[in-house]
């Protein structure tokens, strides 16, 4: 279900102009369509990384500002590679926070971190492609507002290894799409967002739903993944800082074997070194994102 308190916070953020921070300014590269105006505060990757760090204090904070994954990466894909019609149909509602989206790439049968292993088939049949495959860890499919997915599959297994993959837009209500189950992470299902196992059986999508043309899937995938990794990293840094603040109170307030937990020197040593460990990625991540800009 949709959580009312988050929706109320989103309206406040939107009214204050704190909305869509993640989309970097145009780098000068030509987009498929340049007529659609993206709405929001377009920060550089470095500027947004610092915002993402602050959002990391609370797990659902990024959604309040319409800056949560996988929508951020998907919107960047739509913005760069979508046609005007695709932007009107999908990017507009995503940009306004009216719908959610998913990115379907990982498969249970293969090591999907190497995208050349992907086995989902996309076969041309007249004016449509027919999609067959199984995906899992498909973040976002549990949300009732999830209306569209960007799917990675293979359109030509005879092409060069890195030109076999394509990305297509698939409406989540298309016949043949089944969410078989929701997966858990350390026992949590992350509702309503969730991570699902999705089966696609003879799903038909129009040929115009392919992004940038056949064989361009890996090219497209690399664009949002770089910033996306930084976003996750920066959110995790502040999440770690919040977690590190809790143990000192426990060490002083809890007693075990007749003495406070802080008494064994090793306990305090671990607590004292933890903030130092968290500072390393805090330096490396902004340096990386500055190079990206």
C-alpha atoms as one frame of an Amber mdcrd trajectory, in Angstrom:
protein
   0.000   0.000   0.000   0.971   3.648  -0.368   2.088   5.174   2.944   0.122
   8.395   3.631   2.785  10.109   5.763   5.320   9.861   2.931   2.806  11.238
   0.445   2.123  14.184   2.758   5.869  14.867   3.054   6.215  14.717  -0.736
   3.623  17.458  -1.179   5.504  19.671   1.288   8.835  19.020  -0.461   7.341
  19.733  -3.887   5.748  22.971  -2.656   9.117  24.070  -1.254  10.875  23.361
  -4.553  12.861  20.474  -3.066  12.160  18.089  -5.921  14.096  16.050  -8.505
  17.628  16.998  -7.410  19.318  14.072  -9.150  19.194  14.971 -12.848  22.530
  16.576 -13.809  22.536  19.481 -16.270  22.896  18.608 -19.937  26.498  17.631
 -20.586  26.243  18.723 -24.195  25.502  15.246 -25.518  22.588  15.073 -27.944
  19.442  13.449 -26.546  17.002  11.469 -28.645  14.500  14.250 -27.914  15.394
  17.730 -26.646  11.900  19.234 -26.677  10.739  17.860 -23.320  11.552  20.069
 -20.340  12.557  18.209 -17.199  11.140  19.814 -14.064  13.241  20.047 -10.936
  16.406  21.427  -9.384  19.088  19.975 -11.644  22.247  19.687  -9.550  25.627
  18.419 -10.619  26.478  14.889  -9.546  28.743  16.278  -6.820  26.092  18.654
  -5.498  23.488  15.924  -5.447  25.867  13.438  -3.781  25.918  15.672  -0.695
  22.112  15.773  -0.694  21.998  11.979  -1.012  24.266  11.723   2.016  21.782
  13.663   4.137  18.878  11.573   2.840  20.679   8.457   4.017  19.785   9.211
   7.637  16.279   7.820   7.022  15.670   4.912   4.665  12.632   6.403   2.937
  13.791  10.044   2.874  14.875  10.016  -0.771  11.337   9.239  -1.927  10.097
  12.414  -0.232  12.154  14.452  -2.718  11.353  12.126  -5.663  14.978  10.999
  -5.633  14.667   7.282  -4.905  15.960   4.347  -6.919  15.229   2.858  -9.354
  13.159   5.845 -10.500  16.147   8.200 -10.605  18.138   5.996 -12.983  15.063
   5.197 -15.053  14.176   8.869 -15.396  17.689   9.614 -16.579  17.329   6.864
 -19.198  13.979   8.276 -20.329  15.398  11.793 -20.402  18.410  10.840 -22.530
  17.044   8.074 -24.736  13.266   8.344 -24.743  11.201   9.761 -27.584   8.851
  12.672 -26.953   5.907  10.251 -26.833   7.666   7.982 -24.318   8.522  10.980
 -22.157   4.934  12.213 -22.184   3.635   8.756 -21.271   6.188   7.724 -18.647
   8.764  10.393 -17.752   6.164  13.087 -17.047   4.260  11.031 -14.436   7.537
   9.792 -12.909   8.889  13.330 -12.756   5.739  14.493 -10.937   5.812  11.532
  -8.534   2.506  10.141  -9.784   3.821   6.650 -10.650   6.806   4.440  -9.845
   8.985   2.257 -12.074  11.260  -0.783 -12.042  14.457  -1.916 -13.753  14.539
  -5.609 -14.699  18.017  -6.932 -15.340  19.177  -9.504 -12.745  18.305 -13.138
 -13.442  18.428 -16.130 -11.051  20.003 -18.527 -13.568  23.117 -16.512 -14.444
  25.706 -14.200 -12.886  23.941 -11.018 -13.946  26.619  -8.584 -12.805  28.083
  -9.515 -16.191  25.257  -8.248 -18.381  26.449 -10.304 -21.344  25.127 -13.362
 -19.470  21.526 -12.148 -19.596  19.248 -14.805 -21.106  15.858 -13.070 -21.383
  14.843 -13.270 -25.032  13.292 -10.459 -27.077  12.186 -11.810 -30.450  10.837
  -9.563 -33.206   7.402 -10.599 -34.441   6.005  -8.116 -36.933   5.306  -4.835
 -35.171   6.048  -6.291 -31.725   8.783  -7.909 -29.694   7.906 -11.031 -27.694
   9.668 -11.139 -24.320  10.316 -14.359 -22.409  12.422 -14.599 -19.272  12.665
 -14.581 -15.498  14.069 -11.699 -13.438  14.587 -11.285  -9.729  15.690  -8.616
  -7.253  13.519  -6.367  -9.400  13.320  -3.404  -7.031  10.096  -1.421  -7.024
   7.704  -3.980  -8.494   5.928  -4.375  -5.160   4.715  -0.786  -5.172   1.094
  -0.545  -6.388   2.085   2.600  -8.309   4.716   0.746 -10.375   3.436   1.111
 -13.930   6.440   0.585 -16.205   9.679  -1.391 -16.244  12.829  -1.024 -18.300
  13.795  -4.579 -19.251  17.224  -5.794 -20.340  17.258  -8.775 -22.701  18.806
 -10.155 -25.863  17.487  -9.332 -29.305  20.237 -10.949 -31.384  22.319 -13.779
 -29.947  24.354 -13.961 -33.168  25.674 -10.397 -32.836  28.959  -9.448 -31.177
  29.004 -10.211 -27.476  28.360  -6.638 -26.345  25.811  -5.856 -29.062  23.302
  -8.612 -28.308  21.492  -6.776 -25.507  18.649  -4.290 -25.825  16.464  -2.329
 -23.425  12.722  -2.106 -23.813   9.840  -0.419 -22.048   7.342  -2.897 -20.650
   4.060  -1.839 -19.009   3.709  -3.802 -15.777   0.089  -4.616 -16.603   0.978
  -6.203 -19.952  -0.459  -9.713 -20.428   2.111 -12.354 -19.486   3.820 -10.356
 -16.721   3.629 -12.147 -13.365   5.179 -11.122 -10.047   5.734 -14.570  -8.563
   7.002 -13.528  -5.138   8.610 -10.768  -3.137  12.126 -11.407  -1.829  13.556
 -10.471   1.562  16.804  -8.780   2.557  17.972  -9.815   6.047  14.374 -10.800
   6.760  12.782  -7.538   5.591  10.603  -7.245   2.497  11.014  -3.449   2.169
   7.294  -2.969   1.535   5.731  -1.271  -0.301   8.758  -0.855  -2.575   9.989
  -4.429  -2.452  12.218  -6.626  -4.588  10.329  -9.137  -6.709  10.827 -12.196
  -8.844   9.117 -11.478 -12.161   8.230 -13.926 -14.917   7.593 -12.724 -18.468
   5.860 -15.247 -20.699   5.125 -14.248 -24.290   4.855 -10.571 -23.327   4.246
  -8.475 -26.423   5.499  -4.903 -26.595   5.448  -2.591 -29.637   8.678  -2.230
 -31.616   8.804   1.478 -30.726   9.350   0.470 -27.083  12.987  -0.452 -27.759
  15.308   2.262 -26.492  17.886   3.716 -28.874  17.644   0.675 -31.173  18.599
  -2.987 -31.019  21.961  -3.863 -29.508  22.339  -0.661 -27.492  21.386  -2.090
 -24.105  24.874  -2.078 -22.587  25.538   1.440 -23.860  22.408   2.700 -22.124
  23.007   0.761 -18.895  26.333   2.416 -18.161  24.909   5.950 -18.164  22.737
   5.837 -15.013  24.767   3.149 -13.232  27.739   5.436 -12.542  25.743   8.154
 -10.754  23.457   5.516  -9.227  26.345   3.780  -7.497  27.468   7.105  -6.057
  23.938   7.886  -4.838  23.741   4.538  -3.017  27.223   5.005  -1.594  26.513
   8.476  -0.207  23.193   7.410   1.320  24.936   4.453   2.950  27.628   6.710
   4.433  25.128   8.771   6.404  23.170   5.656   7.316  26.416   4.281   8.751
  27.071   7.519  10.648  23.609   7.285  12.213  24.256   3.661  13.193  27.649
   4.533  14.705  26.026   7.093  17.012  23.987   4.404  18.803  26.620   2.020
  20.340  28.314   4.562  22.693  25.054   5.072  24.582  24.606   1.344  24.908
  28.172   0.830  26.147  27.596   3.292  28.982  24.057   2.212  29.930  24.321
  -1.597  29.817  25.955  -3.760  32.498  27.330  -7.263  31.976  29.208  -9.420
  34.474  29.087  -6.625  37.017  30.666  -3.937  34.854  29.595  -1.568  32.065
  29.995  -2.885  28.549  32.532  -0.144  27.918  35.055  -1.592  30.368  36.742
  -4.156  28.098  39.183  -1.968  26.118  38.372  -3.789  22.900  34.767  -2.543
  23.035  35.686   1.120  23.116  38.400   0.558  20.546  35.899  -0.798  18.042
  33.558   2.130  18.637  36.368   4.674  18.275  37.729   3.212  15.020  34.307
   2.877  13.343  33.954   6.624  12.546  37.460   6.599  11.063  36.519   3.725
   8.774  33.418   5.585   7.608  35.478   8.655   6.672  37.379   6.801   3.956
  34.400   6.385   1.588  33.269   9.884   2.613  36.441  11.191   0.954  36.637
   8.737  -1.950  33.014   9.002  -3.147  32.941  12.813  -3.662  36.325  12.594
  -5.357  34.939  10.014  -7.781  31.801  11.995  -8.492  33.822  15.176  -9.062
  35.773  13.299 -11.737  32.474  12.122 -13.218  31.236  15.719 -13.527
